[in-house]
Each structure stands twice: as structure tokens, then as C-alpha cells.
């Protein structure tokens, strides 16, 4: 906020100077004054660029923290889905979904209130302090965020997520710190996730894919895999959040993969939207011409959905969606 105010003051000051000096007759301005005027204009242009760079960096940092928090909430929500069939929605899942919805709307203070209530009930849960730290940071309360991080580290000195967040907030480094950067481990976790997904075990698959990402697996591939796990697990809101985080280049195989996953999501949630999406998907596949589904991750989610989706109409739409892919 301070940076924005300083920038605004400079802009107003420049407007006054420009009006009083620049728009006078050329004959009224000594050469020395014109030279200083041009020098000042250059300095203010540099300052304006730096202010914009600060704003851009702050936006990237907040976007990174928000993505991390959404991912954690989705991981918790996915884990809760296995209890729905027998016990119905749990309080934990409802809380996670409520916080996730508030974050999507930018209602960070409301999300913090939910964390306050959960921490009051579970004061030794370090993960709650990490979640509230992220929500506080997003709300602009950096001091409160740092305090929560320190509490989390006191409760669990080995908490990698807390250490990672501390680096982001204090150093402004948006790059994730891999747990191991172990290519072999990342690959093995991904393979385990694929096997679980094929068996219809979306919850286990999500855990494996998350571990693979922490070990250094490709972030775009990991997000795609986790979105597929959400679909199989039945966490459709989580799948949408993950898919919405992509910025894809249209016409590429990756873009068709994401488009297909959106279409599958509509299969299970919105029949009208699905009809529009499958038509667009068919068009994209035809325009691409050489899309090969067997080289994509889609056959894996196909097997998983076939094992978990019971509703006949949903199964028909899923089959038609994969038929559109060739």
C-alpha cells in the first residue's frame, strides 16, 4: 500500500511540474531548465518501471502462496471423499470446502476466521497455523503470517512446508524448494500414482502425485495428474481449481489434454456444459490432426473412471468423450 501511495504522489507531482513547465513557450524555458526537466522525466520513468516491477513481483508471490494453500485444501478434501459413501460429508471436508470457496472469492479475512476456530479446537495442529499463515499473508498481514509460521515450526521443526513458506514470505522467492530433487523418487511416485489411478484409487493417487511433485517432478504434469486424481476421487471442485491454474498454448497436445479433462468434469457435473464442451473438443482434435491419446495421460484416468463411476448416464458421456479423442 505504501508503494502505491508513493507512486501516486510522484505521478501527481509530475503532472503539476509538466503543466507548469513543459507547456510554457519554448522561448520561456532556459536550456539548463529544459535539460533538468528531461533528466527528471527520465528518472521518473525509471521509478515508475520499478514500482510496476514491485507490483508484479508481489502479485507473483501472492499467486504462488494462494496456489499452495489451494493445493493443501484440495489434498485434505480428496482424503475426506473416501468417507462420504458410508458416513456422509464430514465436518472436516465441509470446512475445507468453505475455506477453498472463500479463497476463490478473495475473502481472506473470512477464511482466517475459520482457521481461528479450528486452531482454538486443535491448538497443537501445526498444519492449521501454516494454512492461517498463508491466508494472513494473502490478506496483507505479513507480520501475523510470520508469527504463525514460527508457531508451526515450534510445533514441528521439520515441517518442510513451513520452511518453504518462510523463504517465500521473507525472501520473496516464489520457487518451491523440493524435498529431495530426486529424479528416481519423483518417477517412482508418479508410477505409483498412475497404478493407483488405474485401480480407481483417486485418494491414494493424489497422495503419490503430490509426493512426486515435492520430489521434483514437473509441475505442469503433476497438476494434470492431481486433477485426474480429483476426478476419480469425486472432488470435482478440486479438479476445477487445478485445471483453472493452467495457462496452456492452444493447439498443442497439452491443451487438448486439459480440454478433455474439463469435458470429463462436465460429464459428471453439468450435462448442458458437457454438450458444448464435447463439440469443442471434437473440433480441437480435428484441427490438431495428429493427436494420439495413447501418448497422453488420459487412458489412465479413463481406467480409473470406469472403475468408480456407477451412474449409467455419466458412463455414457465419459465413453462418448473418449470416443471424441479418437
XYZ file of C-alpha atoms in Angstrom, residues 107-301:
195
model
C -12.457 -13.324 1.143
C -9.257 -13.936 3.066
C -10.431 -12.445 6.369
C -13.406 -14.804 6.401
C -11.079 -17.729 5.742
C -8.878 -16.593 8.640
C -11.897 -16.699 10.967
C -12.452 -20.351 10.073
C -8.808 -21.096 10.800
C -9.145 -19.267 14.131
C -11.984 -21.587 15.125
C -10.098 -24.705 14.045
C -6.939 -23.641 15.891
C -8.946 -22.975 19.054
C -10.173 -26.578 18.855
C -6.796 -28.056 17.802
C -4.047 -25.745 19.127
C -1.285 -28.332 18.539
C -2.024 -28.837 14.837
C 0.907 -27.159 13.079
C -0.730 -27.527 9.651
C -3.545 -25.201 10.726
C -1.030 -22.483 11.589
C 0.565 -22.912 8.154
C -2.834 -22.559 6.495
C -3.687 -19.463 8.524
C -0.236 -18.001 7.813
C -0.942 -18.208 4.091
C -4.401 -16.696 4.472
C -2.972 -13.893 6.621
C -0.252 -13.164 4.079
C -2.811 -13.010 1.284
C -4.890 -10.586 3.363
C -1.880 -8.283 3.759
C -0.996 -9.274 7.331
C 2.630 -10.291 6.775
C 3.521 -9.899 10.462
C 0.732 -12.254 11.511
C 1.789 -14.714 8.808
C 5.366 -14.790 10.115
C 4.107 -15.356 13.668
C 2.037 -18.346 12.553
C 4.990 -19.800 10.652
C 7.151 -19.612 13.775
C 4.453 -21.349 15.830
C 4.216 -24.086 13.193
C 7.991 -24.584 13.280
C 7.969 -24.682 17.082
C 5.346 -27.442 16.927
C 7.171 -29.285 14.140
C 10.747 -28.101 13.431
C 10.943 -30.454 10.438
C 7.862 -29.031 8.700
C 9.119 -28.577 5.132
C 6.022 -26.629 4.072
C 6.557 -24.086 6.860
C 10.229 -23.624 5.949
C 9.317 -23.252 2.289
C 6.675 -20.651 3.120
C 9.110 -18.747 5.332
C 11.533 -18.441 2.414
C 8.743 -17.219 0.133
C 7.455 -14.561 2.517
C 10.774 -13.297 3.891
C 12.983 -13.688 0.808
C 10.261 -13.232 -1.802
C 11.451 -16.374 -3.594
C 8.436 -17.943 -5.327
C 10.349 -21.061 -6.379
C 9.343 -24.182 -4.490
C 12.082 -25.918 -2.536
C 11.995 -29.618 -3.491
C 12.260 -32.066 -0.622
C 14.915 -34.100 -2.416
C 15.060 -33.158 -6.117
C 15.409 -36.910 -6.593
C 14.507 -37.803 -10.174
C 14.235 -41.511 -9.390
C 11.958 -40.882 -6.406
C 9.764 -38.484 -8.398
C 9.455 -41.053 -11.170
C 8.619 -43.910 -8.790
C 5.975 -41.838 -7.001
C 4.430 -40.894 -10.337
C 4.330 -44.536 -11.423
C 2.704 -45.454 -8.100
C 0.140 -42.698 -8.642
C -0.616 -43.990 -12.135
C -1.152 -47.508 -10.793
C -3.467 -46.256 -8.051
C -5.431 -44.138 -10.525
C -5.920 -47.090 -12.877
C -7.354 -49.033 -9.936
C -9.830 -46.249 -9.185
C -7.984 -45.164 -6.028
C -8.114 -41.410 -6.531
C -7.196 -40.527 -2.945
C -4.029 -42.638 -2.961
C -3.146 -41.380 -6.442
C -3.380 -37.765 -5.283
C -1.002 -38.501 -2.406
C 1.519 -40.170 -4.706
C 1.356 -37.359 -7.267
C 1.796 -34.732 -4.533
C 4.841 -36.587 -3.213
C 6.224 -36.799 -6.747
C 5.871 -33.042 -7.174
C 7.637 -32.423 -3.864
C 10.462 -34.696 -5.021
C 10.953 -32.510 -8.100
C 8.533 -33.874 -10.712
C 7.383 -31.494 -13.457
C 4.849 -29.065 -12.011
C 2.525 -28.994 -15.082
C 2.495 -32.796 -15.270
C 1.923 -33.057 -11.520
C -1.005 -30.634 -11.654
C -2.534 -32.594 -14.539
C -2.114 -35.834 -12.609
C -3.626 -34.378 -9.444
C -6.602 -33.031 -11.405
C -7.195 -36.534 -12.779
C -6.962 -37.947 -9.249
C -9.582 -35.434 -8.086
C -11.917 -36.538 -10.881
C -11.607 -40.193 -9.888
C -11.907 -39.371 -6.172
C -15.033 -37.296 -6.757
C -13.590 -33.927 -5.692
C -14.850 -32.036 -8.724
C -14.263 -28.590 -7.236
C -10.653 -29.551 -6.581
C -10.268 -30.766 -10.156
C -11.613 -27.468 -11.480
C -9.278 -25.404 -9.295
C -6.273 -27.336 -10.565
C -7.346 -27.113 -14.208
C -8.070 -23.397 -13.866
C -4.463 -22.853 -12.760
C -3.170 -23.761 -16.238
C -2.146 -21.328 -18.931
C -1.972 -23.524 -21.982
C -0.975 -22.847 -25.573
C -3.949 -23.805 -27.703
C -3.418 -26.318 -30.465
C -0.836 -28.330 -28.528
C -1.334 -31.882 -27.193
C -1.206 -30.500 -23.637
C -4.054 -28.120 -24.444
C -6.184 -30.989 -25.749
C -5.438 -32.980 -22.583
C -6.671 -30.112 -20.417
C -9.687 -29.551 -22.669
C -10.535 -33.260 -22.388
C -10.301 -33.126 -18.588
C -12.653 -30.131 -18.495
C -15.040 -32.117 -20.700
C -14.835 -35.116 -18.358
C -15.529 -32.808 -15.433
C -18.675 -31.609 -17.208
C -19.657 -35.245 -17.828
C -20.055 -35.620 -14.097
C -21.395 -32.200 -13.122
C -23.213 -30.345 -15.913
C -24.871 -32.075 -18.878
C -25.550 -28.835 -20.763
C -21.962 -27.640 -20.409
C -20.737 -31.094 -21.439
C -22.619 -30.949 -24.751
C -20.908 -27.680 -25.634
C -17.506 -28.852 -24.457
C -17.527 -32.146 -26.326
C -18.325 -30.328 -29.564
C -15.363 -28.004 -28.960
C -13.161 -30.978 -28.064
C -14.004 -32.770 -31.315
C -13.179 -29.616 -33.257
C -9.818 -29.230 -31.491
C -8.865 -32.850 -32.170
C -9.790 -32.480 -35.844
C -7.785 -29.261 -36.168
C -4.762 -30.815 -34.453
C -4.951 -33.787 -36.810
C -2.243 -35.878 -35.190
C -3.381 -36.129 -31.564
C -2.587 -39.579 -30.162
C -4.452 -40.331 -26.954
C -2.195 -43.274 -26.089
C 0.716 -40.853 -25.717
C -1.268 -38.734 -23.247
C -2.172 -39.410 -19.594
C -5.863 -39.703 -20.499
C -6.041 -43.525 -20.781
C -5.054 -43.715 -17.114
C -7.942 -41.552 -15.931
